[in-house]
XYZ file of C-alpha atoms in Angstrom:
611
model
C -1.192 15.595 61.025
C 2.656 15.162 61.606
C 5.361 18.086 62.706
C 9.270 15.972 60.630
C 11.518 16.038 63.907
C 15.713 14.515 63.913
C 14.546 12.398 65.660
C 12.709 9.088 64.913
C 10.698 6.655 67.174
C 8.658 3.926 66.122
C 5.963 3.048 68.643
C 5.462 -0.695 69.114
C 1.622 -1.828 69.534
C 0.433 -3.775 71.596
C -3.137 -6.225 71.524
C -5.667 -5.894 73.751
C -2.804 -7.036 75.829
C -4.270 -4.848 79.652
C -5.721 -4.591 83.226
C -8.770 -4.401 83.077
C -9.429 -1.677 86.070
C -6.411 0.466 87.180
C -5.607 3.443 89.714
C -5.983 5.038 91.331
C -4.288 8.216 90.592
C -2.980 10.751 92.805
C -6.845 12.133 93.884
C -8.424 8.600 93.816
C -9.857 8.339 90.306
C -10.079 4.593 88.839
C -11.309 2.869 85.849
C -12.607 -0.577 84.633
C -13.233 -1.676 81.232
C -16.733 -4.029 79.769
C -14.514 -6.646 80.007
C -14.223 -6.217 84.638
C -17.204 -7.424 86.508
C -19.215 -4.754 87.814
C -17.546 -2.426 85.144
C -19.688 -0.572 82.418
C -21.345 -2.632 79.962
C -20.401 -0.976 76.261
C -23.854 0.222 74.623
C -23.554 3.187 72.061
C -25.721 5.873 72.488
C -26.902 7.025 69.049
C -26.585 10.625 69.785
C -27.442 12.044 66.193
C -30.876 11.107 66.204
C -32.191 13.596 69.420
C -32.911 16.784 68.130
C -30.880 18.990 69.549
C -27.766 17.229 68.709
C -25.091 19.735 67.872
C -22.121 19.271 65.074
C -18.528 20.204 65.567
C -18.255 22.413 62.752
C -14.870 24.130 61.176
C -13.157 20.614 62.773
C -9.932 19.957 60.418
C -6.241 18.655 61.021
C -4.677 19.198 64.443
C -6.920 21.440 66.175
C -9.249 22.552 68.473
C -13.093 24.124 68.731
C -15.183 26.096 71.176
C -15.509 26.873 73.346
C -19.341 24.506 74.017
C -21.393 25.770 76.997
C -21.657 22.443 80.009
C -25.575 24.794 81.302
C -24.414 22.327 83.927
C -21.211 21.902 86.134
C -19.048 18.588 85.520
C -16.612 17.237 89.340
C -14.169 17.073 87.665
C -10.897 16.179 90.260
C -11.522 18.920 93.410
C -13.764 22.150 90.755
C -16.475 21.615 87.885
C -15.639 22.823 84.378
C -18.776 24.958 83.035
C -17.964 24.469 79.696
C -16.105 22.264 76.743
C -13.297 22.867 74.470
C -13.219 19.761 70.859
C -10.161 18.803 69.843
C -9.678 17.071 66.226
C -7.098 14.761 67.902
C -9.744 12.527 69.974
C -9.910 14.700 73.886
C -11.763 17.263 74.930
C -10.662 20.334 76.675
C -11.846 22.175 79.177
C -9.501 25.560 78.805
C -8.125 26.591 75.645
C -4.402 27.174 76.094
C -2.411 24.984 73.176
C -3.943 21.621 71.890
C -3.168 18.386 71.659
C -0.691 17.000 68.649
C 1.699 14.038 67.733
C 3.845 13.029 69.770
C 0.417 12.439 71.804
C 2.202 12.499 75.741
C 1.959 10.052 78.902
C -0.509 10.599 81.339
C 0.512 13.179 83.134
C 2.604 15.215 82.396
C 2.519 19.322 84.118
C 3.686 19.644 80.040
C 0.569 21.881 78.175
C -1.684 21.733 77.665
C -3.379 20.036 80.976
C -7.511 19.370 81.933
C -7.571 17.041 79.366
C -10.154 14.271 78.534
C -8.705 12.198 75.776
C -10.760 8.502 75.521
C -8.564 8.267 71.646
C -5.629 10.742 71.442
C -3.779 10.075 67.503
C -3.283 12.138 64.633
C -6.953 12.386 63.158
C -8.026 14.998 60.283
C -11.457 15.864 59.458
C -12.104 17.848 56.784
C -9.669 16.040 53.530
C -11.780 15.831 50.818
C -13.341 13.189 50.075
C -13.785 11.801 54.201
C -16.915 11.693 56.233
C -15.764 12.871 59.766
C -18.447 14.294 61.292
C -18.075 15.020 65.028
C -21.426 15.975 67.398
C -22.495 16.937 70.384
C -25.358 16.038 72.468
C -26.635 17.881 76.451
C -28.758 15.858 77.733
C -32.854 18.071 78.623
C -31.672 17.326 81.969
C -28.453 18.941 82.427
C -27.242 16.101 83.624
C -25.085 14.455 81.003
C -23.029 15.478 78.108
C -21.769 12.817 74.906
C -19.656 14.142 72.253
C -19.265 11.736 69.192
C -16.096 11.579 67.095
C -17.610 9.442 63.845
C -15.357 7.585 60.164
C -12.270 10.080 61.950
C -9.795 8.853 59.545
C -6.035 8.889 59.996
C -4.097 11.781 58.892
C -1.510 10.552 55.848
C 1.227 12.184 54.132
C -0.240 10.826 50.231
C -2.636 11.478 48.062
C -4.955 11.278 48.935
C -4.217 12.099 52.383
C -6.654 9.686 55.145
C -6.681 6.225 55.516
C -8.844 3.962 58.603
C -11.707 4.734 60.334
C -12.566 5.303 64.038
C -16.173 5.663 65.286
C -15.924 6.430 69.592
C -17.501 8.605 72.024
C -17.277 10.105 75.607
C -19.752 11.039 78.315
C -19.807 13.027 81.224
C -22.371 12.183 83.932
C -23.378 14.055 86.677
C -25.031 12.533 88.963
C -21.832 10.360 89.722
C -19.745 12.512 88.613
C -17.922 9.407 86.157
C -16.519 9.901 81.770
C -17.345 6.941 80.243
C -14.960 6.198 76.780
C -16.925 4.261 74.082
C -15.420 2.885 71.036
C -18.117 1.769 68.370
C -15.570 1.240 64.663
C -11.954 1.386 64.451
C -10.124 0.283 60.847
C -6.884 0.845 60.442
C -3.786 2.298 62.230
C -1.714 5.459 61.932
C 0.001 5.523 58.688
C 3.658 6.193 60.470
C 2.847 4.564 63.831
C 1.319 7.641 65.689
C 1.131 6.223 69.760
C -2.156 6.235 70.796
C -2.799 7.529 73.559
C -5.835 6.817 76.449
C -5.743 9.103 79.318
C -7.088 12.430 80.957
C -5.231 14.712 83.491
C -5.736 17.875 85.807
C -5.654 21.808 85.492
C -1.976 21.601 86.413
C -1.032 17.841 84.637
C 0.783 16.952 87.738
C -1.960 14.131 88.036
C -3.673 11.958 85.374
C -3.555 8.045 84.755
C -2.565 6.442 81.508
C -5.929 3.887 81.468
C -4.648 2.268 78.614
C -1.393 1.489 78.158
C 0.905 3.843 75.301
C 0.465 2.644 72.168
C -2.280 0.456 72.796
C -4.737 -0.201 70.846
C -8.927 -0.510 72.380
C -10.720 -2.804 70.194
C -14.242 -2.681 69.488
C -17.181 -2.789 70.880
C -16.059 -1.660 73.704
C -16.394 0.747 77.566
C -14.352 1.640 79.783
C -15.987 4.190 82.617
C -13.561 6.072 84.763
C -14.852 6.770 88.628
C -14.457 10.528 90.602
C -13.750 8.712 94.193
C -16.456 9.332 97.112
C -14.164 10.928 99.427
C -11.041 12.049 98.034
C -8.741 13.097 101.105
C -6.207 14.447 99.359
C -5.670 18.030 99.589
C -3.729 20.616 96.850
C -2.089 23.546 97.932
C -1.979 24.741 94.422
C -2.407 28.532 92.847
C -1.108 30.234 89.263
C -0.300 33.531 87.554
C -3.246 32.070 85.209
C -2.382 35.539 82.832
C -0.385 38.928 81.982
C -2.285 41.398 80.782
C -4.900 39.438 78.673
C -6.155 36.145 78.588
C -3.775 33.747 77.449
C -0.768 36.553 77.733
C -0.479 36.813 73.683
C 2.811 40.042 73.418
C 1.835 43.318 73.114
C 3.198 45.951 70.935
C 3.076 49.626 73.216
C 4.314 52.320 71.144
C 7.673 54.022 72.628
C 7.087 56.981 74.829
C 7.095 58.442 78.979
C 3.401 57.720 79.069
C 3.435 55.328 82.030
C 1.658 51.018 81.167
C -0.830 49.397 84.650
C 0.713 45.679 84.225
C -2.177 43.630 85.408
C -2.484 39.424 85.869
C -5.095 37.182 86.921
C -4.282 35.213 90.375
C -6.054 31.503 91.220
C -6.226 29.865 93.056
C -6.164 26.369 90.979
C -5.464 23.755 94.402
C -8.380 22.230 96.080
C -8.239 24.104 99.986
C -8.841 27.727 100.672
C -5.657 30.440 100.067
C -5.146 33.195 101.898
C -3.324 36.045 100.909
C -1.146 34.763 97.415
C 2.173 37.550 96.728
C 2.313 38.044 93.675
C 5.737 39.605 92.618
C 6.010 41.203 89.655
C 9.391 41.792 87.837
C 9.838 43.402 84.718
C 13.911 44.011 82.736
C 14.166 46.602 79.870
C 15.556 45.635 76.255
C 19.074 45.818 77.445
C 18.675 43.093 80.640
C 18.456 46.010 83.359
C 15.522 44.981 85.786
C 13.311 48.519 86.120
C 10.295 47.975 87.710
C 10.212 44.908 90.730
C 6.574 44.891 92.574
C 4.892 42.858 94.362
C 0.707 43.173 94.898
C -1.512 40.442 97.576
C -4.656 38.853 96.802
C -7.341 38.563 98.996
C -8.257 35.324 100.629
C -8.977 32.483 97.217
C -11.724 29.738 97.560
C -10.727 26.953 95.272
C -11.094 27.846 91.620
C -11.443 31.168 92.627
C -9.220 34.134 90.745
C -8.794 37.784 90.649
C -7.390 40.611 88.268
C -4.724 42.260 91.023
C -2.903 45.238 89.176
C 0.782 46.321 90.113
C 1.511 49.996 91.047
C 4.442 50.267 89.551
C 4.296 50.186 85.682
C 6.190 49.426 82.593
C 7.664 53.090 81.186
C 7.546 52.336 77.424
C 10.506 54.823 76.634
C 13.123 52.007 75.453
C 12.913 51.036 72.093
C 13.139 46.459 71.402
C 12.141 43.985 72.953
C 11.788 43.730 76.580
C 14.028 40.791 78.215
C 10.373 39.789 80.333
C 7.514 41.168 81.973
C 7.040 38.351 84.518
C 4.391 37.195 87.026
C 5.771 35.108 89.709
C 3.038 33.892 93.205
C 5.295 33.620 96.251
C 2.924 31.021 98.411
C 5.309 29.219 100.713
C 3.483 25.816 101.244
C 2.079 26.405 96.868
C 2.914 21.675 96.052
C 2.195 22.236 92.544
C 5.782 25.021 92.102
C 5.954 23.976 88.532
C 3.036 26.317 87.055
C 4.506 29.806 89.356
C 5.462 31.807 86.368
C 3.960 33.332 83.590
C 5.846 36.012 81.487
C 4.150 38.201 79.479
C 6.565 39.578 76.013
C 6.501 43.415 75.362
C 8.197 45.158 72.325
C 8.426 49.051 72.070
C 8.306 50.745 68.263
C 8.957 54.111 67.661
C 5.836 55.278 65.902
C 6.910 58.019 63.973
C 8.555 56.826 61.898
C 7.302 56.229 58.376
C 7.482 52.243 58.500
C 6.335 50.385 61.399
C 7.845 46.625 61.286
C 6.237 44.347 64.227
C 7.761 40.795 64.934
C 8.751 38.490 67.444
C 12.092 37.652 67.191
C 13.445 40.359 68.179
C 15.631 41.121 65.197
C 16.828 36.911 65.822
C 18.333 35.269 62.742
C 21.132 32.650 65.611
C 18.722 30.344 67.979
C 15.878 29.391 65.861
C 14.670 25.972 64.814
C 12.612 24.845 62.050
C 8.438 24.566 61.098
C 7.789 21.843 59.004
C 4.957 19.241 57.552
C 5.090 16.054 56.312
C 3.159 16.415 52.870
C 1.104 19.632 51.443
C -1.589 22.059 53.514
C 0.422 22.573 56.520
C 2.282 26.228 57.499
C 1.993 28.399 60.242
C 0.506 32.055 61.001
C 0.875 34.579 63.510
C -1.055 37.356 65.199
C -0.902 40.181 65.837
C -2.552 44.044 67.332
C -0.952 46.582 66.180
C -0.223 49.514 69.055
C -2.284 51.999 67.655
C -5.149 52.410 64.687
C -5.451 52.836 62.401
C -2.819 51.376 60.336
C -1.895 49.779 56.529
C -0.295 46.950 56.451
C 2.228 47.499 53.627
C 4.388 44.464 53.723
C 4.833 40.607 54.643
C 7.992 38.920 55.928
C 8.916 35.529 56.109
C 12.075 33.725 58.106
C 11.880 31.196 54.806
C 15.148 28.583 56.353
C 14.240 26.123 52.993
C 12.157 26.699 50.555
C 13.103 23.554 48.597
C 11.862 24.604 45.255
C 8.218 24.534 46.178
C 5.798 27.109 46.293
C 4.148 29.554 48.731
C 1.321 31.650 49.833
C 1.756 33.944 51.885
C -2.019 35.812 53.097
C -3.577 38.054 55.281
C -6.541 36.944 56.459
C -8.962 39.949 59.932
C -10.019 37.904 62.977
C -13.323 38.741 62.010
C -13.750 34.859 62.782
C -15.551 32.967 65.906
C -13.960 33.803 68.906
C -11.201 35.960 67.399
C -10.170 33.713 64.981
C -9.703 34.333 61.018
C -12.406 33.996 58.720
C -11.303 37.065 55.845
C -8.977 36.774 53.486
C -7.264 39.903 53.537
C -5.112 39.259 50.291
C -3.443 35.430 48.820
C 0.656 35.910 47.551
C 1.952 32.870 45.211
C 5.549 32.651 45.965
C 7.124 30.871 42.821
C 9.859 28.258 44.711
C 12.757 29.551 42.662
C 11.723 33.327 43.986
C 11.913 31.999 47.849
C 15.969 32.937 49.587
C 17.013 30.429 51.737
C 17.840 31.002 54.981
C 16.977 35.096 54.814
C 14.587 37.556 55.095
C 11.366 37.311 52.060
C 9.974 40.444 52.344
C 6.602 41.169 49.565
C 4.472 44.158 49.596
C 1.260 44.166 49.016
C -0.616 45.472 46.437
C -3.085 47.361 47.884
C -2.048 48.042 51.415
C -5.026 46.256 54.385
C -6.427 48.975 56.380
C -7.273 47.967 60.217
C -9.648 50.787 62.288
C -9.213 48.137 65.396
C -8.879 44.616 66.752
C -6.060 42.258 64.926
C -4.907 40.574 61.779
C -3.013 37.118 61.172
C 0.222 36.468 59.422
C 0.570 33.058 57.131
C 2.926 31.149 55.150
C 0.766 28.208 54.018
C 2.357 24.690 52.077
C 2.303 24.936 48.506
C 4.436 21.608 48.064
C 6.602 19.169 49.852
C 9.787 19.820 51.487
C 9.308 23.502 52.204
C 10.819 24.734 56.209
C 9.862 28.789 57.772
C 12.089 30.002 60.518
C 10.783 29.443 64.415
C 12.629 32.012 67.068
C 13.330 29.709 70.113
C 14.956 32.955 71.953
C 13.274 33.610 74.666
C 10.530 35.683 75.657
C 7.623 34.148 73.686
C 4.604 35.646 72.578
C 1.381 32.989 72.856
C 0.289 34.146 69.370
C 1.584 31.624 66.934
C -1.068 29.458 64.956
C -0.650 25.525 62.873
C -2.436 26.354 59.794
C -3.302 23.183 57.557
C -5.844 23.651 55.430
C -6.698 27.548 56.104
C -7.525 26.378 59.651
C -6.551 27.312 62.503
C -5.112 26.249 65.521
C -3.395 26.194 68.683
C 0.535 26.240 67.554
C 1.853 23.349 69.941
C 5.293 24.593 70.074
C 3.812 28.412 71.276
C 5.694 28.183 74.383
C 8.880 27.824 73.659
C 8.918 28.893 69.758
C 7.895 31.973 67.613
C 7.504 30.886 63.368
C 9.418 34.200 62.203
C 6.816 36.687 60.400
C 6.472 40.021 60.097
C 4.007 42.845 58.649
C 5.122 46.186 57.824
C 2.654 48.891 58.880
C 2.319 52.628 58.230
C -0.170 54.963 59.981
C -3.325 55.389 57.753
C -4.181 58.657 57.127
C -7.844 58.997 56.142
C -8.629 61.180 52.682
C -9.648 64.623 52.280
C -12.526 65.423 51.498
C -14.576 62.458 52.178
C -15.951 64.101 55.188
C -15.375 62.078 57.671
C -13.836 61.922 60.055
C -9.726 62.507 60.636
C -8.552 60.861 63.929
C -7.674 63.775 65.846
C -11.592 64.953 65.626
C -12.753 62.226 67.707
C -11.225 61.082 70.713
C -12.203 59.009 74.169
C -10.444 58.386 77.702
C -12.691 55.531 80.710
C -12.425 57.357 84.470
C -11.090 55.237 86.502
C -9.347 52.528 85.141
C -8.945 50.048 86.688
C -12.911 50.196 87.330
C -14.915 49.105 89.789
C -19.162 49.285 89.327
C -18.602 52.237 87.856
C -17.072 54.129 84.390
C -17.016 57.052 82.663
C -16.869 56.885 79.522
C -15.358 60.790 78.114
C -15.374 61.356 74.861
C -14.767 63.999 72.369
C -15.710 64.025 68.370
C -16.275 67.608 65.684
C -19.438 69.200 64.911
C -20.395 66.171 63.060
C -24.772 65.778 61.743
C -23.782 61.581 62.567
C -24.475 60.229 65.312
C -22.101 58.551 68.107
C -22.060 55.602 69.166
C -20.337 53.285 72.609
C -19.598 50.403 72.129
C -18.305 47.733 75.330
C -15.767 44.913 73.859
C -14.363 41.499 74.830
C -10.846 41.724 73.911
C -12.070 38.676 71.153
C -14.632 41.422 70.301
C -18.060 40.148 72.380
C -20.222 42.720 72.279
C -21.367 43.406 75.762
C -22.440 46.965 75.142
C -23.990 49.270 72.922
C -24.947 53.051 73.024
C -26.225 54.844 71.129
C -25.915 58.517 72.613
C -27.638 60.526 69.378
C -25.959 64.023 67.887
C -23.358 65.075 69.184
C -21.811 69.023 68.529
C -18.872 70.186 69.379
C -17.161 69.541 72.925
C -16.278 66.874 75.571
C -18.555 64.797 76.387
C -18.918 62.204 79.333
C -21.345 59.206 79.995
C -21.270 56.905 82.538
C -20.932 52.789 82.063
C -22.496 50.206 84.283
C -19.857 48.320 84.493
C -21.774 45.477 87.525
C -22.540 42.600 85.809
C -18.631 42.838 84.356
C -16.225 39.236 85.834
C -12.673 40.764 86.076
C -10.883 41.662 83.189
C -9.622 43.506 80.517
C -12.142 45.392 77.705
C -12.322 47.394 75.210
C -14.277 50.426 75.146
C -15.118 51.930 71.509
C -16.111 55.607 70.783
C -17.698 55.504 66.540
C -19.213 58.119 64.641
C -18.736 58.645 60.890
C -17.399 55.083 60.489
C -14.452 55.667 62.178
C -13.299 54.518 65.762
C -11.469 55.250 68.244
C -10.808 52.065 71.233
C -9.259 52.106 74.779
C -8.369 49.726 77.162
C -10.161 48.768 80.183
C -9.421 47.121 83.358
C -12.793 45.684 85.825
C -11.175 44.646 89.379
C -14.100 43.341 91.822
């Protein structure tokens, strides 16, 4: 799917006039093609005939699926990768931070996303009615080879039938020699909008990589490229980064206004290939008025290449000031860091007044001045935002969209549960059809739900879906940014390509949900949970309290994405405070959720596990 830009560029396509080999990059990778003596021989491998081949489902337009597990270590640059994500636009990624979409980058680039291998990066599309696009992967029984094949995948088009052409190509990762091979079986047509093809790969910082074919060059068919890992690499890279703050992806958080300290944690990662001694990480907090209210420095132990550790800062965030904090920033201060561009990370924190009957959740800080727009060519596109309430249970009563230009066409305002794979949307709670004549331009458009939606745990998504062309949604360009934004095409969600510097302007209004009386269920005050110590290492105690109730009490531990890691039936409980030990020795460093449930109700507490 193509985003509409004010400035249009024209790609000039070359026709197979390129070198037969290339490199090295800064690390030592080189490549040869099947036209070069000593290069690879084109030999398409039909993985659909292999019994253990697996289909990559739910690919759509401009999206990413995964993680999928290799079950072996593939040596890429100076580090090993064990899982991968498949991009609909013809690439593999080794992390899920952002995705690749038109216009496609020249390689390498330190701009996100990084850490990918792209055999044919172009504006491709799956799941359009009438097309036969498929993607499958196969892992060899000997656990030394991964093959991913894109089969009959067309280019995206803004005009019916919304696709054109066809492309069949594959990528092969081999642990035998740490090589990467691209093979191109069939290709017809070109992108209707002149989107430039990019073929290349880059490392986890984007500082090193190779543009294998010249930008805007189309590879021929019955053609192969092999990328060779250096036999004796000599490059030494010192590079550490704050991988995330508070939660993977550094997603914005909502906190209730209070004087209760909120701990700040950060995952510090060694992404270089040299061991580093103790890494200083500086944390700074600016309140909504811009005042520095906390500065603290934490130190890691020695970090080996690829190793990461969760640090907890001594100073906490005190959420006593309402509004959006200017930032919670973590910066690594290693003096000989060779890639300083990834030394900063910012977390957006929004403090809300939970004593109000109605609580508005949004990431734009009320900004309507520093904005750009979201709009897509054609129809079916949209944008979405993810929200985790500051407490439970809540009910969603209203949803809000800042419409820049309605263009007289209708839209759909939708509410989704986060019960899909990896916490993505799956269950559609509600969908409101909005006639184009009722949309107000350059203003917030507010919609009241006919039936409030109750959220007891986790979060929810709101989406804006264009039901006609030429419609635009406002998008805030005011720092900080939530990293909880998505682009939507035919209800398939993928990380927004501009999530590092924009937030689509979508808000929600929530209210505290009170359980009906006389139903025999527990009220929120009858169910309490705490964890001690927190942060914890190998063991913690879950402390809980329930009223006298003739139903079983359950304890569950989950990841932030909802994956269940532990479940215990604590039996029927009488009144009073109880505690149960929980073995955390098998938990990696990070943040988790502890949940006590009884009588159909739940209470949840965040748990931080450290090494």
